Short mmCIF file of C-alpha atoms and ligand atoms in Angstrom, two decimals:
data_model
loop_
_atom_site.label_atom_id
_atom_site.label_comp_id
_atom_site.label_asym_id
_atom_site.label_seq_id
_atom_site.Cartn_x
_atom_site.Cartn_y
_atom_site.Cartn_z
CA MET A 1 0.00 0.00 0.00
CA ASP A 2 1.40 3.46 -0.81
CA SER A 3 1.22 6.46 1.49
CA ALA A 4 -1.55 8.20 -0.50
CA THR A 5 -3.75 5.10 -0.07
CA VAL A 6 -3.03 4.98 3.67
CA ARG A 7 -4.05 8.64 4.01
CA LYS A 8 -7.20 8.01 1.95
CA LYS A 9 -8.22 4.96 4.00
CA HIS A 10 -7.49 6.85 7.22
CA LYS A 11 -9.85 9.62 6.13
CA GLU A 12 -12.49 7.11 5.05
CA HIS A 13 -12.55 4.90 8.15
CA LEU A 14 -11.42 6.91 11.17
CA LEU A 15 -13.53 9.44 13.01
CA GLY A 16 -13.00 12.94 11.67
CA CYS A 17 -11.78 14.09 15.09
CA THR A 18 -8.63 11.95 14.66
CA ALA A 19 -6.61 14.96 13.61
CA ASN A 20 -3.26 14.41 11.92
CA PHE A 21 -0.35 16.83 11.75
CA TYR A 22 0.59 18.37 8.34
CA GLU A 23 -1.33 19.20 5.17
CA GLU A 24 -0.22 15.83 3.86
CA PRO A 25 0.17 13.58 6.93
CA VAL A 26 3.34 11.50 7.20
CA VAL A 27 2.86 7.72 7.18
CA LEU A 28 5.60 6.51 9.51
CA THR A 29 6.80 2.95 9.25
CA ASP A 30 10.15 2.58 11.02
CA GLY A 31 11.96 4.14 13.94
CA LYS A 32 15.37 3.90 15.57
CA GLY A 33 16.49 6.18 18.37
CA CYS A 34 15.56 9.76 17.42
CA HIS A 35 15.03 8.87 13.77
CA LEU A 36 11.90 7.90 11.85
CA THR A 37 11.31 6.73 8.28
CA ASP A 38 8.10 7.06 6.31
CA LEU A 39 6.49 4.77 3.75
CA ASP A 40 8.17 6.70 0.94
CA GLY A 41 11.63 6.15 2.46
CA LYS A 42 12.10 9.72 3.68
CA THR A 43 13.83 10.03 7.05
CA TYR A 44 13.08 12.46 9.86
CA LEU A 45 14.54 13.57 13.14
CA ASP A 46 11.81 12.96 15.71
CA PHE A 47 11.61 15.84 18.19
CA PHE A 48 8.15 15.07 19.54
CA GLY A 49 8.44 11.35 20.40
CA GLY A 50 4.79 10.48 19.84
CA ILE A 51 3.79 13.26 22.28
CA LEU A 52 6.65 12.93 24.82
CA THR A 53 6.12 9.19 25.02
CA VAL A 54 9.07 7.54 23.32
CA SER A 55 11.30 8.44 26.24
CA VAL A 56 14.30 6.23 25.46
CA GLY A 57 14.17 6.24 21.66
CA HIS A 58 12.35 4.22 19.02
CA ALA A 59 13.03 0.48 19.01
CA ASN A 60 15.15 0.77 22.13
CA PRO A 61 17.07 -2.55 22.19
CA ARG A 62 16.77 -3.11 25.96
CA VAL A 63 13.04 -2.32 26.10
CA ASN A 64 12.29 -4.36 22.99
CA ALA A 65 14.29 -7.38 24.17
CA ALA A 66 12.46 -7.38 27.51
CA VAL A 67 9.07 -7.04 25.79
CA LYS A 68 9.80 -9.83 23.29
CA ALA A 69 10.86 -12.19 26.08
CA GLN A 70 7.74 -11.34 28.12
CA LEU A 71 5.48 -11.82 25.07
CA ASP A 72 6.69 -15.38 24.79
CA ARG A 73 6.05 -16.02 28.50
CA LEU A 74 2.77 -14.31 29.38
CA GLY A 75 0.82 -11.59 27.59
CA HIS A 76 -2.25 -10.94 29.70
CA VAL A 77 -4.04 -11.90 32.91
CA SER A 78 -5.74 -8.63 34.09
CA THR A 79 -5.34 -6.95 37.46
CA LEU A 80 -7.12 -9.91 39.06
CA TYR A 81 -3.77 -11.72 39.39
CA PRO A 82 -0.45 -10.48 40.74
CA THR A 83 2.34 -10.73 38.17
CA LEU A 84 6.11 -10.40 38.32
CA PRO A 85 6.25 -7.29 36.07
CA ILE A 86 3.45 -5.47 37.92
CA VAL A 87 5.07 -5.83 41.36
CA GLU A 88 8.51 -5.01 40.01
CA LEU A 89 7.22 -1.83 38.39
CA ALA A 90 5.13 -0.82 41.42
CA GLU A 91 8.14 -1.28 43.70
CA LYS A 92 10.33 0.80 41.40
CA LEU A 93 7.79 3.61 41.00
CA THR A 94 6.95 3.90 44.68
CA SER A 95 10.64 3.97 45.58
CA LEU A 96 11.28 6.75 43.06
CA ALA A 97 8.20 8.83 43.82
CA PRO A 98 8.53 11.79 46.16
CA GLY A 99 7.25 11.72 49.75
CA LYS A 100 5.04 8.90 50.95
CA LEU A 101 3.48 7.82 47.67
CA ASP A 102 3.75 4.15 48.59
CA LYS A 103 0.72 2.75 46.77
CA CYS A 104 0.12 2.32 43.08
CA PHE A 105 -2.76 1.50 40.69
CA PHE A 106 -2.14 0.71 37.03
CA THR A 107 -4.33 1.63 34.07
CA ALA A 108 -3.88 1.77 30.31
CA SER A 109 -3.80 5.55 29.81
CA GLY A 110 -3.22 8.96 31.37
CA THR A 111 -6.95 9.72 31.24
CA GLU A 112 -7.70 6.74 33.47
CA ALA A 113 -4.82 7.65 35.78
CA ASP A 114 -6.37 11.11 36.30
CA GLU A 115 -9.86 9.58 36.72
CA THR A 116 -8.47 7.30 39.44
CA ALA A 117 -6.74 10.22 41.14
CA VAL A 118 -9.90 12.33 41.30
CA MET A 119 -11.92 9.40 42.65
CA LEU A 120 -9.31 8.81 45.37
CA ALA A 121 -9.26 12.51 46.32
CA GLN A 122 -13.05 12.60 46.56
CA LEU A 123 -13.31 9.42 48.62
CA HIS A 124 -10.47 10.42 50.92
CA THR A 125 -11.82 13.88 51.69
CA GLY A 126 -15.51 12.97 51.50
CA ARG A 127 -15.91 15.99 49.25
CA GLN A 128 -16.66 16.52 45.58
CA GLU A 129 -15.19 19.77 44.33
CA ILE A 130 -11.96 19.72 42.33
CA ILE A 131 -9.90 22.67 41.19
CA ALA A 132 -8.03 22.35 37.91
CA LEU A 133 -6.11 24.90 35.86
CA ARG A 134 -7.13 26.85 32.78
CA HIS A 135 -5.12 25.67 29.75
CA GLY A 136 -4.70 22.28 31.47
CA TYR A 137 -5.35 18.93 29.80
CA SER A 138 -6.47 15.74 31.54
CA GLY A 139 -7.78 13.45 28.82
CA ARG A 140 -10.72 12.60 26.62
CA SER A 141 -13.22 10.87 28.95
CA MET A 142 -16.17 12.87 30.30
CA LEU A 143 -14.24 13.71 33.48
CA GLY A 144 -11.02 14.23 31.51
CA GLN A 145 -12.74 16.76 29.26
CA SER A 146 -14.32 18.46 32.26
CA LEU A 147 -10.95 18.89 33.96
CA THR A 148 -9.44 20.09 30.70
CA ALA A 149 -9.66 23.84 30.17
CA ASN A 150 -9.03 24.22 26.47
CA SER A 151 -12.12 24.56 24.28
CA THR A 152 -10.49 22.60 21.44
CA TYR A 153 -10.82 19.41 23.47
CA ARG A 154 -14.11 20.09 25.29
CA ALA A 155 -16.49 18.59 22.76
CA LEU A 156 -19.33 17.98 25.22
CA PRO A 157 -21.21 21.07 26.36
CA THR A 158 -22.49 19.26 29.48
CA GLN A 159 -19.61 18.66 31.83
CA VAL A 160 -19.06 16.85 35.13
CA ALA A 161 -20.23 19.15 37.92
CA GLY A 162 -18.06 20.46 40.74
CA ILE A 163 -14.95 21.35 38.77
CA LYS A 164 -13.63 24.90 39.01
CA HIS A 165 -10.82 26.23 36.86
CA ALA A 166 -8.26 28.52 38.44
CA MET A 167 -6.14 31.05 36.58
CA ALA A 168 -3.12 29.52 34.90
CA PRO A 169 0.39 30.58 35.89
CA TYR A 170 0.91 31.61 32.26
CA CYS A 171 3.42 34.43 32.72
CA TYR A 172 3.74 35.30 29.02
CA ARG A 173 -0.02 35.93 28.92
CA CYS A 174 -0.61 36.76 32.58
CA PRO A 175 -4.35 36.53 33.26
CA LEU A 176 -3.95 39.46 35.65
CA GLY A 177 -1.84 41.56 33.30
CA LYS A 178 1.08 41.55 35.75
CA GLU A 179 4.82 41.11 35.30
CA PRO A 180 6.47 37.95 36.72
CA THR A 181 9.14 39.99 38.53
CA SER A 182 6.62 41.91 40.61
CA CYS A 183 3.38 39.90 40.59
CA GLY A 184 3.93 38.10 43.93
CA VAL A 185 2.38 34.99 42.29
CA ALA A 186 -1.02 36.69 42.44
CA CYS A 187 -2.52 33.90 40.28
CA ALA A 188 -1.68 31.33 42.97
CA LYS A 189 -3.03 33.57 45.72
CA ASP A 190 -6.29 33.92 43.80
CA LEU A 191 -7.00 30.26 44.59
CA GLU A 192 -8.19 31.39 48.01
CA GLU A 193 -10.72 33.75 46.44
CA LEU A 194 -11.76 31.01 43.99
CA ILE A 195 -12.38 28.51 46.81
CA ARG A 196 -14.25 31.03 48.96
CA THR A 197 -16.46 32.32 46.17
CA THR A 198 -17.11 29.44 43.78
CA THR A 199 -17.05 26.32 45.98
CA THR A 200 -18.63 25.19 49.24
CA GLY A 201 -15.33 26.18 50.85
CA LYS A 202 -14.50 22.51 51.31
CA VAL A 203 -12.62 21.20 48.30
CA ALA A 204 -11.51 17.66 47.55
CA GLY A 205 -8.39 18.58 45.68
CA PHE A 206 -6.32 20.57 43.23
CA LEU A 207 -5.14 18.85 40.05
CA ALA A 208 -2.27 20.46 38.16
CA GLU A 209 0.59 19.66 35.80
CA PRO A 210 4.02 20.95 36.87
CA ILE A 211 4.40 22.21 33.28
CA MET A 212 1.20 22.39 31.23
CA GLY A 213 1.89 20.11 28.30
CA VAL A 214 -0.98 20.40 25.85
CA GLY A 215 -1.35 23.99 27.09
CA GLY A 216 1.95 24.79 25.32
CA PHE A 217 4.56 23.94 27.96
CA VAL A 218 3.33 26.78 30.18
CA THR A 219 5.90 26.80 32.98
CA PRO A 220 4.79 28.16 36.37
CA PRO A 221 7.12 30.43 38.32
CA LYS A 222 9.28 28.80 41.03
CA GLU A 223 7.06 29.84 43.95
CA TYR A 224 3.76 28.88 42.32
CA PHE A 225 3.14 25.41 43.76
CA GLN A 226 4.21 26.22 47.31
CA VAL A 227 1.69 29.06 47.48
CA ALA A 228 -1.09 27.24 45.59
CA VAL A 229 -0.83 23.91 47.41
CA GLU A 230 -0.67 25.57 50.83
CA ILE A 231 -3.97 27.32 50.11
CA VAL A 232 -5.63 24.12 48.85
CA ARG A 233 -4.48 22.19 51.94
CA LYS A 234 -5.73 24.99 54.20
CA TYR A 235 -9.20 24.31 52.79
CA GLY A 236 -8.85 20.56 53.29
CA GLY A 237 -8.01 19.53 49.71
CA VAL A 238 -5.27 17.22 48.50
CA PHE A 239 -2.76 17.97 45.76
CA ILE A 240 -2.97 15.75 42.65
CA CYS A 241 0.13 16.22 40.56
CA ASP A 242 -0.25 15.17 36.93
CA GLU A 243 3.19 14.02 35.77
CA VAL A 244 1.88 12.48 32.54
CA GLN A 245 4.12 14.76 30.44
CA THR A 246 6.68 15.94 32.99
CA GLY A 247 7.60 12.60 34.60
CA PHE A 248 10.59 10.29 34.13
CA GLY A 249 13.31 12.91 33.85
CA ARG A 250 11.70 14.91 31.05
CA THR A 251 12.27 18.24 32.85
CA GLY A 252 15.97 17.53 33.36
CA GLY A 253 17.93 16.95 36.56
CA LYS A 254 14.92 15.57 38.47
CA MET A 255 12.83 12.45 37.96
CA TRP A 256 9.57 14.40 38.45
CA GLY A 257 8.58 17.87 37.32
CA ILE A 258 7.16 18.79 40.72
CA GLU A 259 10.57 18.24 42.36
CA HIS A 260 11.67 21.55 40.81
CA TYR A 261 9.02 23.24 42.95
CA GLY A 262 9.75 21.71 46.39
CA VAL A 263 6.22 20.43 47.00
CA GLU A 264 5.20 16.83 47.73
CA PRO A 265 1.99 15.63 46.06
CA ASP A 266 -0.63 13.55 47.89
CA ILE A 267 -1.53 11.79 44.64
CA MET A 268 0.50 11.60 41.47
CA THR A 269 -0.46 10.41 37.97
CA MET A 270 1.77 9.28 35.14
CA ALA A 271 1.58 7.70 31.67
CA LYS A 272 3.18 8.59 28.27
CA GLY A 273 6.97 8.22 28.82
CA ILE A 274 6.52 5.51 31.47
CA ALA A 275 6.83 2.59 29.02
CA ASN A 276 8.38 4.02 25.84
CA GLY A 277 5.09 3.84 23.94
CA PHE A 278 3.44 0.74 25.39
CA PRO A 279 0.04 1.72 26.85
CA LEU A 280 0.37 2.25 30.58
CA GLY A 281 -0.88 4.70 33.17
CA ALA A 282 -0.31 4.78 36.92
CA THR A 283 -1.78 6.58 39.90
CA LEU A 284 0.31 6.74 43.06
CA CYS A 285 -0.96 7.83 46.45
CA THR A 286 -0.24 7.62 50.15
CA ALA A 287 -1.35 4.61 52.20
CA ASP A 288 -3.89 6.85 53.97
CA ILE A 289 -5.54 7.84 50.72
CA ASP A 290 -5.47 4.25 49.45
CA ALA A 291 -7.40 3.18 52.57
CA SER A 292 -10.32 5.43 51.52
CA LEU A 293 -11.15 3.32 48.46
CA LYS A 294 -12.99 0.38 49.95
CA HIS A 295 -14.71 -0.88 46.80
CA GLY A 296 -13.12 -3.22 44.32
CA SER A 297 -11.58 -1.79 41.14
CA ILE A 298 -10.56 -3.66 38.02
CA SER A 299 -8.56 -2.48 35.04
CA THR A 300 -8.57 -5.23 32.42
CA PHE A 301 -5.52 -3.90 30.60
CA GLY A 302 -4.03 -1.92 33.51
CA GLY A 303 -0.38 -2.82 34.02
CA ASN A 304 -0.63 -5.88 31.78
CA PRO A 305 2.59 -7.95 31.75
CA ILE A 306 3.80 -6.53 28.42
CA SER A 307 3.34 -2.85 29.29
CA ALA A 308 4.64 -3.33 32.83
CA THR A 309 7.72 -5.11 31.49
CA ALA A 310 8.27 -2.23 29.07
CA GLY A 311 7.90 0.14 32.04
CA VAL A 312 10.51 -1.68 34.12
CA ALA A 313 12.93 -1.77 31.18
CA THR A 314 12.32 1.90 30.30
CA LEU A 315 13.00 2.98 33.88
CA GLY A 316 16.10 0.78 33.87
CA VAL A 317 17.43 2.57 30.77
CA ILE A 318 16.61 6.01 32.22
CA GLN A 319 18.45 5.23 35.45
CA ASP A 320 21.39 3.16 34.17
CA ASP A 321 22.16 5.49 31.26
CA GLY A 322 21.91 8.67 33.36
CA LEU A 323 19.11 10.08 31.21
CA VAL A 324 17.71 12.41 33.87
CA GLU A 325 21.08 14.18 33.78
CA ASN A 326 21.29 13.93 29.99
CA ALA A 327 17.91 15.68 29.77
CA ALA A 328 19.33 18.55 31.83
CA ARG A 329 22.52 18.78 29.73
CA MET A 330 20.86 18.42 26.34
CA GLY A 331 17.95 20.56 27.48
CA ALA A 332 20.40 23.38 28.18
CA VAL A 333 21.86 23.06 24.65
CA LEU A 334 18.37 23.05 23.14
CA ARG A 335 17.27 26.03 25.23
CA ALA A 336 20.35 28.06 24.33
CA GLY A 337 19.74 27.31 20.65
CA LEU A 338 16.09 28.36 20.85
CA GLU A 339 17.03 31.58 22.62
CA ALA A 340 19.56 32.28 19.85
CA LEU A 341 16.75 31.71 17.32
CA GLN A 342 14.58 34.16 19.24
CA ARG A 343 17.33 36.79 18.92
CA ARG A 344 17.44 36.08 15.16
CA PHE A 345 13.67 36.24 14.72
CA PRO A 346 12.58 38.63 17.50
CA LYS A 347 9.34 39.62 15.81
CA THR A 348 7.81 36.15 15.63
CA ILE A 349 9.30 34.18 18.53
CA GLY A 350 7.58 35.86 21.46
CA ASP A 351 8.49 33.43 24.21
CA VAL A 352 10.87 30.56 24.86
CA ARG A 353 9.94 28.41 27.86
CA GLY A 354 10.12 24.99 29.44
CA MET A 355 12.56 22.85 31.37
CA GLY A 356 15.00 20.16 30.30
CA LEU A 357 13.90 18.40 27.14
CA MET A 358 10.46 19.99 27.25
CA GLN A 359 10.95 23.30 25.47
CA ALA A 360 8.51 25.50 23.59
CA ILE A 361 8.48 28.63 21.49
CA GLU A 362 5.33 30.72 21.18
CA LEU A 363 4.81 32.45 17.84
CA VAL A 364 3.11 35.84 17.77
CA ALA A 365 2.30 38.65 15.32
CA ASP A 366 5.06 41.04 16.42
CA GLU A 367 6.81 40.77 19.77
CA THR A 368 8.90 43.87 18.98
CA THR A 369 5.75 45.98 19.22
CA LYS A 370 4.24 43.75 21.96
CA ASP A 371 1.53 42.56 19.55
CA ARG A 372 1.11 39.07 20.97
CA THR A 373 -1.73 38.01 18.70
CA PRO A 374 -1.26 34.23 18.26
CA ASN A 375 0.46 33.61 14.93
CA THR A 376 -1.13 30.35 13.83
CA LYS A 377 -0.24 31.06 10.19
CA ALA A 378 3.48 31.07 11.02
CA THR A 379 3.05 27.99 13.22
CA LEU A 380 1.50 26.00 10.38
CA ALA A 381 4.09 27.29 7.90
CA LEU A 382 6.92 26.30 10.27
CA PHE A 383 5.42 22.84 10.51
CA GLU A 384 5.50 22.38 6.74
CA GLU A 385 8.99 23.90 6.37
CA THR A 386 10.52 21.70 9.08
CA LYS A 387 8.82 18.59 7.73
CA LYS A 388 10.22 19.34 4.26
CA ARG A 389 13.70 19.47 5.82
CA GLY A 390 13.22 16.25 7.80
CA LEU A 391 12.31 17.41 11.31
CA LEU A 392 9.14 16.44 13.19
CA ILE A 393 8.07 18.79 16.00
CA GLY A 394 4.93 19.25 18.08
CA LYS A 395 2.32 21.94 18.35
CA GLY A 396 0.09 23.02 21.21
CA GLY A 397 -1.31 25.81 23.31
CA THR A 398 -4.87 26.94 23.59
CA TYR A 399 -4.33 29.26 20.61
CA GLY A 400 -2.48 26.65 18.51
CA ASN A 401 0.57 28.90 18.15
CA THR A 402 3.13 27.12 20.33
CA ILE A 403 5.79 24.81 18.97
CA ARG A 404 6.54 21.96 21.37
CA ILE A 405 9.96 20.35 21.20
CA ALA A 406 10.61 17.18 23.16
CA PRO A 407 13.05 14.61 21.76
CA ALA A 408 13.86 11.30 23.49
CA LEU A 409 15.78 11.62 26.76
CA ASN A 410 18.85 9.99 25.21
CA VAL A 411 19.10 12.54 22.38
CA GLY A 412 22.65 13.68 21.57
CA SER A 413 24.06 17.16 20.97
CA ARG A 414 24.58 16.41 17.27
CA GLU A 415 20.87 15.70 16.83
CA ILE A 416 19.96 18.85 18.74
CA GLU A 417 22.28 20.94 16.57
CA ASP A 418 20.73 19.38 13.44
CA ALA A 419 17.20 20.16 14.67
CA LEU A 420 18.16 23.73 15.56
CA GLY A 421 19.75 24.11 12.12
CA ILE A 422 16.53 23.00 10.43
CA LEU A 423 14.45 25.34 12.59
CA GLY A 424 16.76 28.24 11.67
CA GLU A 425 16.60 27.45 7.93
CA SER A 426 12.82 27.08 8.12
CA PHE A 427 12.33 30.46 9.81
CA ALA A 428 14.73 32.07 7.31
CA SER A 429 12.78 30.60 4.40
CA MET A 430 9.49 31.83 5.89
CA GLN A 431 11.01 35.30 6.32
CA ALA A 432 12.24 35.31 2.72
CA GLY A 433 8.79 34.18 1.58
CA GLY A 434 7.06 36.99 3.48
CA VAL A 435 5.32 34.65 5.97
CA LEU A 436 6.91 36.41 8.99
C1 PLP B 501 -1.06 16.13 31.33
C2 PLP B 501 -1.88 15.06 30.71
N1 PLP B 501 -2.72 14.36 31.48
C3 PLP B 501 -3.49 13.38 30.97
C4 PLP B 501 -3.43 13.06 29.63
C5 PLP B 501 -4.28 11.96 29.06
O1 PLP B 501 -3.47 10.89 28.72
P1 PLP B 501 -3.95 9.79 27.62
O2 PLP B 501 -3.96 10.46 26.30
O3 PLP B 501 -2.92 8.70 27.77
O4 PLP B 501 -5.29 9.31 28.06
C6 PLP B 501 -2.56 13.76 28.80
C7 PLP B 501 -2.47 13.47 27.36
O5 PLP B 501 -1.94 14.21 26.56
C8 PLP B 501 -1.77 14.80 29.35
O6 PLP B 501 -0.94 15.51 28.61
#
């Protein structure tokens, strides 16, 4: 089958909401490390990793060998039976997690991990109301959509009740019109007003991502979580930290994104990079919180032997190969390169943000005149230009004007330089063509 036929059949048989990147979507067939090949034999540098999921590179030999061996032993039994991979992974995760997150429940996706977290928070506190963040993303289930605060992904007008959305710590577009140097994290302090005015005053919890992934790698200021979580706890709520995008060393130098903020979560969720692309989600909580869920709970596919084995092997690679540190080192190279690009194209690149190997640039009409109108035209053009030159990147943000860059954690400096080179050439070509 050729790539045009694949695209045609995809259009014919998949729901229209299954959006693909690019005017002519790429049909990928092979991957190795940070490199991908399509059905027409064209190769690409992969700087999005299937949405921050291929954490240790495509076809990682250690992960694949472990998975192949497990496939030949045992493929599935459900959570009704204890298995070797599930206990090994649970032991690893709970030992790596911050604080007293000693208990673990496995699912097949990040959405289910967040669903589990909210249920635990509600049962533990005996309350219903949950605070989430504007521009946040929590998944595609009814509750996931309700927690999500980005209209693009809120297809259902009727949402789960009891969810309030707080202002996002989005410094580049401060919801209060303040400057980060002098704001005194007013957005975090507003949580108190939000709780007192829009809830019963007794909240179950606060769910937030350390860096808002789908939101466009919106990176809260250093003090944000200490202030926000203290307020939530004062009103009896627990802190649910969604590490679906930020976990497993992605932010560089730390295993978890929240560790950069000096706050310990009561519940933590993870998925994506946990198993290098095998479907797996996990919710971790304290023993106290675990004791509040007295009903049974089954996840047919949750932590199945194949995904759990991939998880153990992926964590092994991250730890043994020093990838948390590599993400910090390579992240610094990537960040410096993006800042250099911003100096070269100061009109269009309004903001550079992120941590480690989770870096974004936000494209606007004209930063030199402070016209921050989202530049979706330039974003789409950059997508096509980089694809032409063999680089795959991500896109995001509520306004669709943020480029998300997140290669595998074992990316090398050569690959980063190549990607930066392609980005530079692409911007230059857009400038020459009058797109900027
Ligand atoms: C922060 C965050 N939470 C939850 C989810 C939902 O995960 P999944 O798509 O695996 O259901 C995502 C997915 O992008 C996410 O970015």
